[in-house]
XYZ file of C-alpha atoms in Angstrom:
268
model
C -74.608 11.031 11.690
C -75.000 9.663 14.962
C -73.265 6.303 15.838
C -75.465 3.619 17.366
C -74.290 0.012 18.170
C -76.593 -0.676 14.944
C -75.147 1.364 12.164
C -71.394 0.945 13.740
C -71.734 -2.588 12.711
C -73.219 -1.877 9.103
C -70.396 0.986 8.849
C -67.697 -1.398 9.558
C -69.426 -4.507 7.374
C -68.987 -2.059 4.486
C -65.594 -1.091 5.602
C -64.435 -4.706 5.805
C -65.876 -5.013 2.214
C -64.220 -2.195 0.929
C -60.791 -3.121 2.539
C -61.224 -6.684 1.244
C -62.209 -5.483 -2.786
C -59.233 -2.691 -2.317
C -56.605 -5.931 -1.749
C -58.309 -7.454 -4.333
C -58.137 -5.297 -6.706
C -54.322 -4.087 -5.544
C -53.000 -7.800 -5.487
C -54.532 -8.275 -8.877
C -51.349 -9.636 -11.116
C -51.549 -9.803 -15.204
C -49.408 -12.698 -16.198
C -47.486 -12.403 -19.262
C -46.864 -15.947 -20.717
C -45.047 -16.285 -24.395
C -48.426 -17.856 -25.654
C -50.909 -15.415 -24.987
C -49.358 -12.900 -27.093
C -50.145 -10.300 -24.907
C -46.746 -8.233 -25.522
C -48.245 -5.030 -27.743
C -45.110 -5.910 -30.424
C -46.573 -3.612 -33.193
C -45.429 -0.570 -30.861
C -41.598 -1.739 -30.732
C -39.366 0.793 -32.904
C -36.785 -0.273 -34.710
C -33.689 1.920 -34.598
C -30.241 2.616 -33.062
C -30.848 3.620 -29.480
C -27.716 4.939 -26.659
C -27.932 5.673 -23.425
C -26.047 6.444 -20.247
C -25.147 4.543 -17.258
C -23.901 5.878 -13.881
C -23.010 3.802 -10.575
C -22.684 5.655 -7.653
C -21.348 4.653 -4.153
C -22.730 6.851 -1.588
C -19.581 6.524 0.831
C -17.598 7.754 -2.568
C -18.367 11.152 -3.218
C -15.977 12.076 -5.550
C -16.263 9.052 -8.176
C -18.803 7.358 -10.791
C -18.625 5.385 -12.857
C -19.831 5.486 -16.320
C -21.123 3.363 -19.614
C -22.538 4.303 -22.204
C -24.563 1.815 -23.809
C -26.130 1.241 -27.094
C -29.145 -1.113 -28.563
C -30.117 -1.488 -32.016
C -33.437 -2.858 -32.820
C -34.179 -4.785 -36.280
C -36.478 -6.089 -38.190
C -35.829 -9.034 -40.699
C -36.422 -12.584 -41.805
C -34.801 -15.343 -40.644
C -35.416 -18.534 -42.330
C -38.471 -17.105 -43.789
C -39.338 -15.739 -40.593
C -40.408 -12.902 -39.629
C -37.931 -11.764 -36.301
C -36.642 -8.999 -34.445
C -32.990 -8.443 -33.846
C -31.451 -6.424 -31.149
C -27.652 -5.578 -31.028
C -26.695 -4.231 -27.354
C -23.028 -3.268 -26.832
C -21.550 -1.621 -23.732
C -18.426 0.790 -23.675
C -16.251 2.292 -21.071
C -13.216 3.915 -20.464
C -11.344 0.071 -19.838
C -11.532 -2.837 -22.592
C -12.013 -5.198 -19.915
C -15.689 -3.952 -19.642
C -16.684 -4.397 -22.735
C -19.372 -6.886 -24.331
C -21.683 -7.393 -26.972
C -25.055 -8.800 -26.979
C -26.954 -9.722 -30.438
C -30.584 -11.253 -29.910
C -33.191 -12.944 -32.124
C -36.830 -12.839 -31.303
C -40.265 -13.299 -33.005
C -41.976 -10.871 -34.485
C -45.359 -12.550 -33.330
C -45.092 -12.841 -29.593
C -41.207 -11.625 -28.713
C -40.476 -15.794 -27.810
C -36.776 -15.854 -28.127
C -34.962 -18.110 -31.200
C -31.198 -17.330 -30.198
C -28.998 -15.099 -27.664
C -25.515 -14.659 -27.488
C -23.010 -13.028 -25.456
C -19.387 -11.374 -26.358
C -17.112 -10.536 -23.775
C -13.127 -9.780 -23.989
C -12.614 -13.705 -24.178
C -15.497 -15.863 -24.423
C -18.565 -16.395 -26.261
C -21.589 -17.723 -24.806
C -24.605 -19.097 -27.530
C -27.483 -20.438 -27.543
C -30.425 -21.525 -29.515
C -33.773 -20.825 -27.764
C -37.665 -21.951 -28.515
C -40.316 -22.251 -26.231
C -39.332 -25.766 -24.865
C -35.842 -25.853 -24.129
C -32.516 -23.589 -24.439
C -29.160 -25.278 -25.714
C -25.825 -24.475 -26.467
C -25.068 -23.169 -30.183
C -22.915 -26.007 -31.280
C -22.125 -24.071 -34.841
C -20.468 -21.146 -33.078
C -16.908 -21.252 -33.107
C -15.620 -21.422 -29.340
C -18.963 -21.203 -27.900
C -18.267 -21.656 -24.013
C -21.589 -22.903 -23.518
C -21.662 -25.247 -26.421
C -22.818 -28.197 -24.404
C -25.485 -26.308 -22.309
C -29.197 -27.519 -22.407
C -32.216 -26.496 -20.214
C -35.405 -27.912 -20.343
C -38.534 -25.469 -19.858
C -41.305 -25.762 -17.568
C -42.853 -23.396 -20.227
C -42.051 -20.741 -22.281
C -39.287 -17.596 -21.272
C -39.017 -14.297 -22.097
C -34.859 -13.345 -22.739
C -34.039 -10.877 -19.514
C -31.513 -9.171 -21.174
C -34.242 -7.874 -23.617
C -36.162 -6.439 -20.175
C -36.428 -2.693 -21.940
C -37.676 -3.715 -24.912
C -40.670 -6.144 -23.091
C -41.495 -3.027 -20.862
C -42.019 -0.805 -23.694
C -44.498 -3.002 -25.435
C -46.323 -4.073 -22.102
C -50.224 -2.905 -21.780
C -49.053 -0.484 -18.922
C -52.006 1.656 -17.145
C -52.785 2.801 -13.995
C -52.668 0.079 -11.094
C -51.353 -2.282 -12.881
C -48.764 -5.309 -12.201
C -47.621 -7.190 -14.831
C -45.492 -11.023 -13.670
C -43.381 -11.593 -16.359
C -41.446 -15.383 -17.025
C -37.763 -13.766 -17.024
C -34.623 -16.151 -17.918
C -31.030 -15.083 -18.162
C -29.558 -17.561 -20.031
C -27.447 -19.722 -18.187
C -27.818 -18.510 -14.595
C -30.571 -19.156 -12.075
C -33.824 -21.326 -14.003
C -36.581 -18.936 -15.261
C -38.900 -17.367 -13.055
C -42.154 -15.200 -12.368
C -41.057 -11.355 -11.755
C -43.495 -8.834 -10.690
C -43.055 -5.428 -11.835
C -46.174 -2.947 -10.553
C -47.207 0.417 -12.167
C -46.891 2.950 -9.022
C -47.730 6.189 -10.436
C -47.083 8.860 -13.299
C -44.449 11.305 -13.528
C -43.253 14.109 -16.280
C -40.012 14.056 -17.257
C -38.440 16.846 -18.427
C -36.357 16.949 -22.506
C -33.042 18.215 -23.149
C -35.239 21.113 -24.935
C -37.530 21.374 -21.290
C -40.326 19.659 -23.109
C -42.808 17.701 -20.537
C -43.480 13.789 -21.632
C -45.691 12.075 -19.307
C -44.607 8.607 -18.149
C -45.367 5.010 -16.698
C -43.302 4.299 -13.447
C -42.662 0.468 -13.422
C -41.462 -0.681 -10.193
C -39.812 -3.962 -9.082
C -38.139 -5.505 -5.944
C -36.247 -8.332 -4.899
C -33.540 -10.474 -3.909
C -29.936 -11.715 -5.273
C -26.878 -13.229 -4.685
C -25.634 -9.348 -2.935
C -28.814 -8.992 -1.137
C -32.234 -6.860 -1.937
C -32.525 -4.374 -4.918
C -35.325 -2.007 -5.980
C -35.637 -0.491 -9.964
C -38.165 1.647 -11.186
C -38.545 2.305 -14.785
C -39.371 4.891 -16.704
C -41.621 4.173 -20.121
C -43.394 7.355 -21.856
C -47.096 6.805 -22.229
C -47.065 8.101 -25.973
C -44.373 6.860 -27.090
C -43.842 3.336 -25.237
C -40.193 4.283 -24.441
C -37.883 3.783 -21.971
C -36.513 6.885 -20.962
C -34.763 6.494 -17.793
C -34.246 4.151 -15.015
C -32.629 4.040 -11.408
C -31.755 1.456 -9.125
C -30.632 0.006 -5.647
C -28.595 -3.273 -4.845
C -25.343 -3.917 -2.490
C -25.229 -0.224 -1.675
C -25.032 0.899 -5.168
C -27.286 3.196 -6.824
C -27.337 2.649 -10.724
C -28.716 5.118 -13.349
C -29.566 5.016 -16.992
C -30.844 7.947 -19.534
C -31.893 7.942 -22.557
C -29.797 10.069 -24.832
C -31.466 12.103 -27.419
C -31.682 11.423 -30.846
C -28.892 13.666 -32.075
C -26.189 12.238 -29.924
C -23.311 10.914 -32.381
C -23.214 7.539 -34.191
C -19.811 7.360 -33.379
C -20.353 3.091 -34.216
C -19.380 3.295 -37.648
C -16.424 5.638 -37.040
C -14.187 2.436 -35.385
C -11.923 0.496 -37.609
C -12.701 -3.022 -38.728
């Protein structure tokens, strides 16, 4: 087609337009609030669920470090409600880096009802609704007994990230800001986490599952860090994840179902 002064103009009218409905539609951000439900919790499996963890220094090329971490995902009643329960627990080769994390959240929207955190030494509770967060008085040497945080609105636990991702909505082009607290540090707030593509992953057995890639950037105490996620698209699970902060690359994999339950084999 030949250009004229006329049709240059139309050409880049619709150009403008199509630039301006492109940013529209890119910087188009699903918020996930408590309230709205919106969290697909019918999808989340119960079940006993390890993975591993590897850090890696690039300027150390003959050392990682390694985890292996477990979650264990419940459903029952507490005080006649219906909840979830999730038991995390992280292992390595020294005692010292050991803790325990045991979770209580509603069936009907994932809004947490309690957290608590095990290390070596200290225990850290807390009773949780959609209004506040306070220190678990009726724990034994809670550390955080006195603790108490009043809500803006309502927060979705951080430490239960894996489990949200899995029952989020996820599809092509999407971004998804999610009301993240981790209880006791910095005060709750909006994280975006954008769909960027699709990838295969390859099964211990060389199987093909096809997969969501969640992505999210920021900025902490250490400086920026990236993470992309992993979640199969049949399956809703989190399969694998890597990461960037301080110079540290950090991966986890999802091991298959046949690794050991080596949980029950340690003594009381």
């Amino acid at each position: 087609m030949k250009i004229t002064l006329r049709n240059a103009a139309g050409l880049f009218t619709v150009a403008l337009w199509l630039a301006l409905a492109s940013f529209s539609v890119q910087a188009q951000v699903d918020t996930i609030r408590v309230k709205d439900k919106r969290l697909m919790t019918s999808v989340l499996k119960p079940g006993l669920k390890q993975y591993l963890i590897y850090y890696q220094f690039p300027k150390k090329n003959k050392n990682l470090n390694f985890w292996l971490w477990t979650r264990n995902v419940r459903k029952e009643n507490r005080n006649g409600e219906p909840v979830f329960t999730i038991s995390q627990q992280w292992f390595g080769a020294d005692t010292n880096a050991y803790r325990s994390l045991y979770s209580v959240n509603r069936t009907s929207d994932f809004g947490p009802v309690y957290h608590a955190e095990h290390g070596i030494s200290k225990i850290r509770a807390y009773n949780w609704n959609d209004q506040k967060i306070t220190g678990a008085d009726t724990v034994a040497n809670n550390v955080h007994k006195a603790f108490s945080l009043d809500f803006k609105e309502a927060s979705y636990n951080w430490n239960l990230d894996i489990e949200t991702f899995e029952m989020l909505p996820l599809a092509e082009g999407k971004a998804f800001a999610i009301n993240f607290y981790d209880a006791a540090l910095d005060p709750p707030k909006f994280v975006v986490y954008k769909v960027i593509g699709s990838e295969l992953l390859s099964t211990l057995d060389n199987k093909k599952v096809d997969c969501w890639k969640l992505f999210t950037e920021g900025s902490a105490k250490g400086g920026n860090y990236t993470q992309t996620f992993w979640i199969s698209k049949k399956e809703h699970e989190f399969l694998k994840s890597e990461s960037f902060y301080a110079g540290m690359y950090g991966y986890k994999v999802k091991l298959p179902v046949g690794a050991a339950d080596f949980l029950g084999k340690f003594e009381k």
